[in-house]
mmCIF file of C-alpha atoms and ligand atoms in Angstrom:
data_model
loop_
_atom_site.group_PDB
_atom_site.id
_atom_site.type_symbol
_atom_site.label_atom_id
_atom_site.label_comp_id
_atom_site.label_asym_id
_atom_site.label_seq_id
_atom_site.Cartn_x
_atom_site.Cartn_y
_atom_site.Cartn_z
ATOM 1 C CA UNK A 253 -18.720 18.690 -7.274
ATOM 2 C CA UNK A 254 -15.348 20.493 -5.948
ATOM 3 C CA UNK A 255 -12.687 20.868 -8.249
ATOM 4 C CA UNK A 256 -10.334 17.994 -8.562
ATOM 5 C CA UNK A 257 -7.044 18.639 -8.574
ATOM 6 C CA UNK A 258 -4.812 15.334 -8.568
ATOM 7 C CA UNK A 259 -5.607 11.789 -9.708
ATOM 8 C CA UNK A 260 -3.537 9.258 -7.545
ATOM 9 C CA UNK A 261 -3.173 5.611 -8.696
ATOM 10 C CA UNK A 262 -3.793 3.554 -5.668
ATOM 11 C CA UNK A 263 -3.250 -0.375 -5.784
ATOM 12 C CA UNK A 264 -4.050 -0.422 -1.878
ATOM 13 C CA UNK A 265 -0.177 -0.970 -1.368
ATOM 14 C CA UNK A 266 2.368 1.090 1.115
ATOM 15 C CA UNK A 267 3.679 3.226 -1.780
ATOM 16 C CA UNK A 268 0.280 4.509 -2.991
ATOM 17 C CA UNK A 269 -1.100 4.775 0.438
ATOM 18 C CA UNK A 270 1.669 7.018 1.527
ATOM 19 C CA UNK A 271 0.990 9.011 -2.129
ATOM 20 C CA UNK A 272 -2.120 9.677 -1.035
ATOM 21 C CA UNK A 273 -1.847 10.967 2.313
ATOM 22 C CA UNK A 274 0.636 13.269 0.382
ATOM 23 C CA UNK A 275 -1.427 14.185 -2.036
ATOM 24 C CA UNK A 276 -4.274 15.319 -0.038
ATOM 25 C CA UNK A 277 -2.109 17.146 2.973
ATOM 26 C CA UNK A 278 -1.305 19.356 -0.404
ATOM 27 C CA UNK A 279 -4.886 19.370 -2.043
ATOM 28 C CA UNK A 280 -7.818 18.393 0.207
ATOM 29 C CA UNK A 281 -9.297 14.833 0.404
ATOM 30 C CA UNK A 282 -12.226 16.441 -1.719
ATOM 31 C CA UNK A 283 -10.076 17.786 -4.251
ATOM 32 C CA UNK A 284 -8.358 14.578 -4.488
ATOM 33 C CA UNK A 285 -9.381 11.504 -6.518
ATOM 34 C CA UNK A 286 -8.018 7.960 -7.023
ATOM 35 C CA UNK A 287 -8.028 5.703 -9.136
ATOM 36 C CA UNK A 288 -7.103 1.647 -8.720
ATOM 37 C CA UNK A 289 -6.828 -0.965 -11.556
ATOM 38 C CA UNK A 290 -7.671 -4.385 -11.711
ATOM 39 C CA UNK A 291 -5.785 -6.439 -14.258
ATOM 40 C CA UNK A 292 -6.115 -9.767 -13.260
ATOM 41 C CA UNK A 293 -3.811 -9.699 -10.079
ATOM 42 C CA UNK A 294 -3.283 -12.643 -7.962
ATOM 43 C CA UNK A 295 -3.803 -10.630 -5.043
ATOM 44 C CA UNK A 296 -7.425 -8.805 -6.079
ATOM 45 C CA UNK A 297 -7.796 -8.110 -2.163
ATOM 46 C CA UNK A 298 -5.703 -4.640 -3.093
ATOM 47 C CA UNK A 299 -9.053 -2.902 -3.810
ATOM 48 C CA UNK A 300 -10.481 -3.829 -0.887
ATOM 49 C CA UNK A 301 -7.615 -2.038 0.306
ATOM 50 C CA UNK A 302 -7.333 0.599 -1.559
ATOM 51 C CA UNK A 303 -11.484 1.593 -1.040
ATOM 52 C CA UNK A 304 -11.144 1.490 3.055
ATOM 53 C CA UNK A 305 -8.250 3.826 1.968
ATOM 54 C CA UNK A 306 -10.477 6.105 0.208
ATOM 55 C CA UNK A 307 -13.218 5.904 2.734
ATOM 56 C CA UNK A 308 -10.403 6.524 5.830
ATOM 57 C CA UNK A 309 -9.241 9.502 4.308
ATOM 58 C CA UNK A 310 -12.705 10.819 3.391
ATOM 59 C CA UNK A 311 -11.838 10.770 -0.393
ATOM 60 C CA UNK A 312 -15.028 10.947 -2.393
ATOM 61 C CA UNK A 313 -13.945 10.143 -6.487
ATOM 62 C CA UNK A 314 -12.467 6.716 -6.553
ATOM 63 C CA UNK A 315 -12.929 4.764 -9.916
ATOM 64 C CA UNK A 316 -12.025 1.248 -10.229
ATOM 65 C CA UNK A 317 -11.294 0.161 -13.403
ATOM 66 C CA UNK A 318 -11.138 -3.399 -14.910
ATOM 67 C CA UNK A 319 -8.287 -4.111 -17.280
ATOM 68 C CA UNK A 320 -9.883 -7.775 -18.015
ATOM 69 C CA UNK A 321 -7.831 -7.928 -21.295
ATOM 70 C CA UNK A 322 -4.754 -8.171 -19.794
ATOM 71 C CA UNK A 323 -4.290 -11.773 -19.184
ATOM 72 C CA UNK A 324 -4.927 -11.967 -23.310
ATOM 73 C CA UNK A 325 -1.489 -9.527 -23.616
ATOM 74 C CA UNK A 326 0.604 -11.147 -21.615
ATOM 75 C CA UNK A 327 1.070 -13.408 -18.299
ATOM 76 C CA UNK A 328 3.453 -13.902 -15.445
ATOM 77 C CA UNK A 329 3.352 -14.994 -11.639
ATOM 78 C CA UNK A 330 1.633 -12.138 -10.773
ATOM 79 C CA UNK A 331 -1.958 -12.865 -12.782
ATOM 80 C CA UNK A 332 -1.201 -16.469 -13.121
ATOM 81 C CA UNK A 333 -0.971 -18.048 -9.841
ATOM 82 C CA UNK A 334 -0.428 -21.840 -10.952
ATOM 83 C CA UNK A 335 3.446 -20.068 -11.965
ATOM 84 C CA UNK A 336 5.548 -19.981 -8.458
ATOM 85 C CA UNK A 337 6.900 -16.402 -7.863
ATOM 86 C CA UNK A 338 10.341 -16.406 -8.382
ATOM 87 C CA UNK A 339 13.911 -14.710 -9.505
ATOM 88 C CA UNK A 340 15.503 -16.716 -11.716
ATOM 89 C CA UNK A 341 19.035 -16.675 -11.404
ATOM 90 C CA UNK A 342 20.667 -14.148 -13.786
ATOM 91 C CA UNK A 343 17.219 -12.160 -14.815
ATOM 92 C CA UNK A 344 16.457 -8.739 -14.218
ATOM 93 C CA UNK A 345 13.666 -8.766 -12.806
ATOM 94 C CA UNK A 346 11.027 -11.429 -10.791
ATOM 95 C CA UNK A 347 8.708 -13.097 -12.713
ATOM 96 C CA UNK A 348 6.172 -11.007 -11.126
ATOM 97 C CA UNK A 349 6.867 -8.274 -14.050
ATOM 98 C CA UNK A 350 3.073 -7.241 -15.606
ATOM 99 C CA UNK A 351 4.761 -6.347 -18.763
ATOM 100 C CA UNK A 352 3.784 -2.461 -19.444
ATOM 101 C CA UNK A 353 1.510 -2.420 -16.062
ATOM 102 C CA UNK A 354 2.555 1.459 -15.566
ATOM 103 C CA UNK A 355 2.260 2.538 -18.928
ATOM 104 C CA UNK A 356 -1.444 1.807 -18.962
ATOM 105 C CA UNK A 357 -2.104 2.845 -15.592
ATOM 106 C CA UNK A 358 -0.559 6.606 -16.245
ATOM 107 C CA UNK A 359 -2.437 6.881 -19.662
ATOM 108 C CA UNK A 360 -5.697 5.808 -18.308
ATOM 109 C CA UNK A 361 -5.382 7.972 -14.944
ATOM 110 C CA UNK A 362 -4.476 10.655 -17.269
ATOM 111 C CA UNK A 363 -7.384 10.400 -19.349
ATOM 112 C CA UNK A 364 -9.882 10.355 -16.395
ATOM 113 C CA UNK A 365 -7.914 13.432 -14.939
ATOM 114 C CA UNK A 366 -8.385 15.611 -17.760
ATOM 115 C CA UNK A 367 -12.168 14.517 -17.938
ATOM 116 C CA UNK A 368 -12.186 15.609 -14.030
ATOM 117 C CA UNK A 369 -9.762 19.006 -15.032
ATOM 118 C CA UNK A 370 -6.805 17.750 -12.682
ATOM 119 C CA UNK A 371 -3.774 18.303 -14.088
ATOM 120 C CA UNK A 372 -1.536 16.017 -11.430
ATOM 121 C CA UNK A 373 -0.996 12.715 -11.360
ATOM 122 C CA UNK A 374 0.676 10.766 -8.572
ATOM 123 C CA UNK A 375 2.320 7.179 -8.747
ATOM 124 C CA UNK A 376 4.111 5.684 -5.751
ATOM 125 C CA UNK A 377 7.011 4.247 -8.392
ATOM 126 C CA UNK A 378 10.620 4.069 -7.141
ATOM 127 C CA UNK A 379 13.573 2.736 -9.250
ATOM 128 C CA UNK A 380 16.018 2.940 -5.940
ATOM 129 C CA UNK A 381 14.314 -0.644 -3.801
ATOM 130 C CA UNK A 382 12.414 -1.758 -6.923
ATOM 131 C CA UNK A 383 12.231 -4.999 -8.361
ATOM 132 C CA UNK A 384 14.142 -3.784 -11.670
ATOM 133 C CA UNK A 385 10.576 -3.030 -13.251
ATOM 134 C CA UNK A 386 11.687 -1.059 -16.266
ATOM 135 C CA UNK A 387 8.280 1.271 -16.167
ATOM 136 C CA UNK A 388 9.344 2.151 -12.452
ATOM 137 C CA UNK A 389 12.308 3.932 -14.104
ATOM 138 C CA UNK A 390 12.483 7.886 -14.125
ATOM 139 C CA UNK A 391 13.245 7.543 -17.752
ATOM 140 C CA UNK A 392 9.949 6.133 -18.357
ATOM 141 C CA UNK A 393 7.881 8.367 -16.125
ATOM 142 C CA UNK A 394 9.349 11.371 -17.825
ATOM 143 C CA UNK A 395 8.675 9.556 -21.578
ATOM 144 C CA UNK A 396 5.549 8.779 -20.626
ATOM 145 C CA UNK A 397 4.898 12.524 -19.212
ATOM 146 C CA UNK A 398 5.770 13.588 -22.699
ATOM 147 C CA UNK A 399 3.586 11.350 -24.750
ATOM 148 C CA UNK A 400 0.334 11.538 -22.726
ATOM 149 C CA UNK A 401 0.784 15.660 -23.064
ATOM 150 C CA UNK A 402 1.016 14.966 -26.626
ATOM 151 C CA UNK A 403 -1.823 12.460 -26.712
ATOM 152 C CA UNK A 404 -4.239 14.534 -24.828
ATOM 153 C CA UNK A 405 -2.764 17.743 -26.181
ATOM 154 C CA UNK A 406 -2.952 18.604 -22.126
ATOM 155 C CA UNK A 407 -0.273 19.688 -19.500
ATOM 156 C CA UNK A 408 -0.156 16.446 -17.377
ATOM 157 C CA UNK A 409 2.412 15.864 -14.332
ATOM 158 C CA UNK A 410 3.502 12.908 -13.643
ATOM 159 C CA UNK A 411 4.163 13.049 -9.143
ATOM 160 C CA UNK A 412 6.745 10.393 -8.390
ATOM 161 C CA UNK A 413 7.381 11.368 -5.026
ATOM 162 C CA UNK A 414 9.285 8.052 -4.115
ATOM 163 C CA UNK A 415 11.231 7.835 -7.174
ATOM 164 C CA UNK A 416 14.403 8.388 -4.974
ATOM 165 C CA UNK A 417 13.515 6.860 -2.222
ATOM 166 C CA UNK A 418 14.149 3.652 -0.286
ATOM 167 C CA UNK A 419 11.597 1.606 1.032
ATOM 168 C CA UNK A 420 13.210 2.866 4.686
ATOM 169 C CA UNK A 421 12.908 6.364 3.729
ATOM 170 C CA UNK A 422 9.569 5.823 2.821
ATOM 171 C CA UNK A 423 8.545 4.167 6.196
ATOM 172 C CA UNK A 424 10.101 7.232 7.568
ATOM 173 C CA UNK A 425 7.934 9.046 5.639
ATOM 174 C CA UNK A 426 4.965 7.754 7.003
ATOM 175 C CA UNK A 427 5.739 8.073 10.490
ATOM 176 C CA UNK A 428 6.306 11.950 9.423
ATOM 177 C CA UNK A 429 2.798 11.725 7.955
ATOM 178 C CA UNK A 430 1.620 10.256 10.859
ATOM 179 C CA UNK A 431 0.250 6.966 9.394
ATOM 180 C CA UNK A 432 2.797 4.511 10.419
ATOM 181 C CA UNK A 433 0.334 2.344 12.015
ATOM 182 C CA UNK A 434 -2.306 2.746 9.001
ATOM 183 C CA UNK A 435 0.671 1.677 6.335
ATOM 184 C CA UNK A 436 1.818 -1.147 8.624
ATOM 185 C CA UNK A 437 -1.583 -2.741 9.260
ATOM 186 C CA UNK A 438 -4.128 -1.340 6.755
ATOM 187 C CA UNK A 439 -2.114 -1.793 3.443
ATOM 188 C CA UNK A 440 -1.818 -4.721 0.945
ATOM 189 C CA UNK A 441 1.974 -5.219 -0.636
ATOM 190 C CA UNK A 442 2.363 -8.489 -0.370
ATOM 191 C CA UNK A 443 1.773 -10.775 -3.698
ATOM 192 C CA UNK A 444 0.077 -13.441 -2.043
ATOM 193 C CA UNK A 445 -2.362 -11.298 -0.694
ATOM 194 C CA UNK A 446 -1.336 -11.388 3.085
ATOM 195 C CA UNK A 447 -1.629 -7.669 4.664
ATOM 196 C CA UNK A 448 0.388 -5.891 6.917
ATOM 197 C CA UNK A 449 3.613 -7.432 7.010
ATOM 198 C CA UNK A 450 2.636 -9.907 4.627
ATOM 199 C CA UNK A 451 4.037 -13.501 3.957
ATOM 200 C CA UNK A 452 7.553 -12.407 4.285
ATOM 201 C CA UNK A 453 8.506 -14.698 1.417
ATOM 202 C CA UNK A 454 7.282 -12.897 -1.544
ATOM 203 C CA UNK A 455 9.617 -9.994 -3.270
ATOM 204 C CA UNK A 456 7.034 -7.400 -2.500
ATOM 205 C CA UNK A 457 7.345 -8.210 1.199
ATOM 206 C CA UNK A 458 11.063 -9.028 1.430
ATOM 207 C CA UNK A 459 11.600 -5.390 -0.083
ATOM 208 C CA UNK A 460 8.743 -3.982 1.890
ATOM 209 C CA UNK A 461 10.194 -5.307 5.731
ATOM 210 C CA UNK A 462 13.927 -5.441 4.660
ATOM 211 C CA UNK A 463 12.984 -1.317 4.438
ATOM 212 C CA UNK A 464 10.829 -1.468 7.842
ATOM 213 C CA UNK A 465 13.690 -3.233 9.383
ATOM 214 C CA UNK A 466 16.075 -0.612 8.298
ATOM 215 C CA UNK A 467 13.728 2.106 9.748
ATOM 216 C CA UNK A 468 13.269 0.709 12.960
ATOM 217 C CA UNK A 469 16.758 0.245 13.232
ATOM 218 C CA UNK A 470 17.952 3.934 12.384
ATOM 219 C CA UNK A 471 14.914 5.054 14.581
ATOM 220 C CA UNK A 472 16.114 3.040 17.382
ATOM 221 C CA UNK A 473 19.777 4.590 16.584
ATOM 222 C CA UNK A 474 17.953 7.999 16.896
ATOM 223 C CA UNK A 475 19.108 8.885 13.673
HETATM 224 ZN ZN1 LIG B 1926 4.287 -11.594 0.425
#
């Protein structure tokens, strides 16, 4: 088996796609592995997703891991889909919030990495066009960073590429890449599990085309 070098958590969406085109133009699809969670999402078709992903790019370690227990923790519009997504007026964040989501998924990606010997991890979090998520925060990644090293007594980094970034920036980003058309059509953002561009009425897609919009629209400007 070829040495891995980076674990990228992959929910099928336009942020982790775009991670891990990044991360294997840097490391080789075989030295490359991914890793997508399943916690009880409304929209389960993101491993679908994510898996052609993995297949496209010709990555060959791609564990799927079921996080069945969540729905006992905690529950929200996301993993409960008789509760109507929504911002309440005056809250931080949607109602789509999986309390803690990231938390787990860095820990657990980090565990598998250092069975595989990578030392990277990559996450396609931003806190710029986020939904106020507070484990999408740079503050987190970097707390996080510092208590899986100390869990695992191993040097794990924590890749947040998009931290910075707008959604626009990021559809930029792609076209750069040269997967525009695979992030516009082949991904899954959307929270009622409509690809592409999605049913337009959900935050994931309002943030994801408000950004494509803004793209097109400085492209168009030529700038
Ligand atoms: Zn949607």
């Amino acid at each position: 088996m070829p040495k891995i070098d980076a674990v990228v958590v992959l929910s099928g969406g336009q942020d982790s796609a775009t991670c891990l085109k990044l991360a294997i133009d840097k490391y080789g699809a075989e030295n490359v592995a991914a890793i997508t969670f399943e916690y009880g999402q409304r929209h389960k078709a993101e491993t679908k997703f994510a898996k052609s992903l993995v297949k496209f790019f010709g990555v060959k370690e791609h564990k799927i891991i079921p996080l069945d227990f969540y729905s006992l923790l905690t529950t929200n519009s996301l993993m409960d889909s008789s509760i109507a997504i929504e911002k309440k007026k005056g809250a931080k964040t949607p109602n789509t919030v999986v309390e803690g989501r990231n938390a787990f998924f860095l820990l657990a990606a980090s565990v598998w990495a250092k069975t595989l010997g990578a030392k990277i991890i990559y996450t396609g979090v931003s806190e710029v066009d986020f939904s106020g998520y507070p484990d999408c925060r740079l503050s987190f990644i970097r707390a996080q960073q510092k208590a899986i090293r100390l869990a695992l007594d191993y040097p794990i980094t924590i890749k947040t590429p998009f931290i910075k970034m707008t959604k626009a920036d990021e559809w930029a980003l792609a076209e750069k890449l040269g997967i525009f058309d695979l992030i516009r059509e082949k991904t899954l953002t959307c929270y009622n599990g409509i690809p592409g561009d999605g049913c337009k009425k959900c935050p994931a897609c309002k943030l994801r085309l408000k950004g494509l919009k803004e793209f097109l629209k400085r492209k168009k400007n030529g700038s």
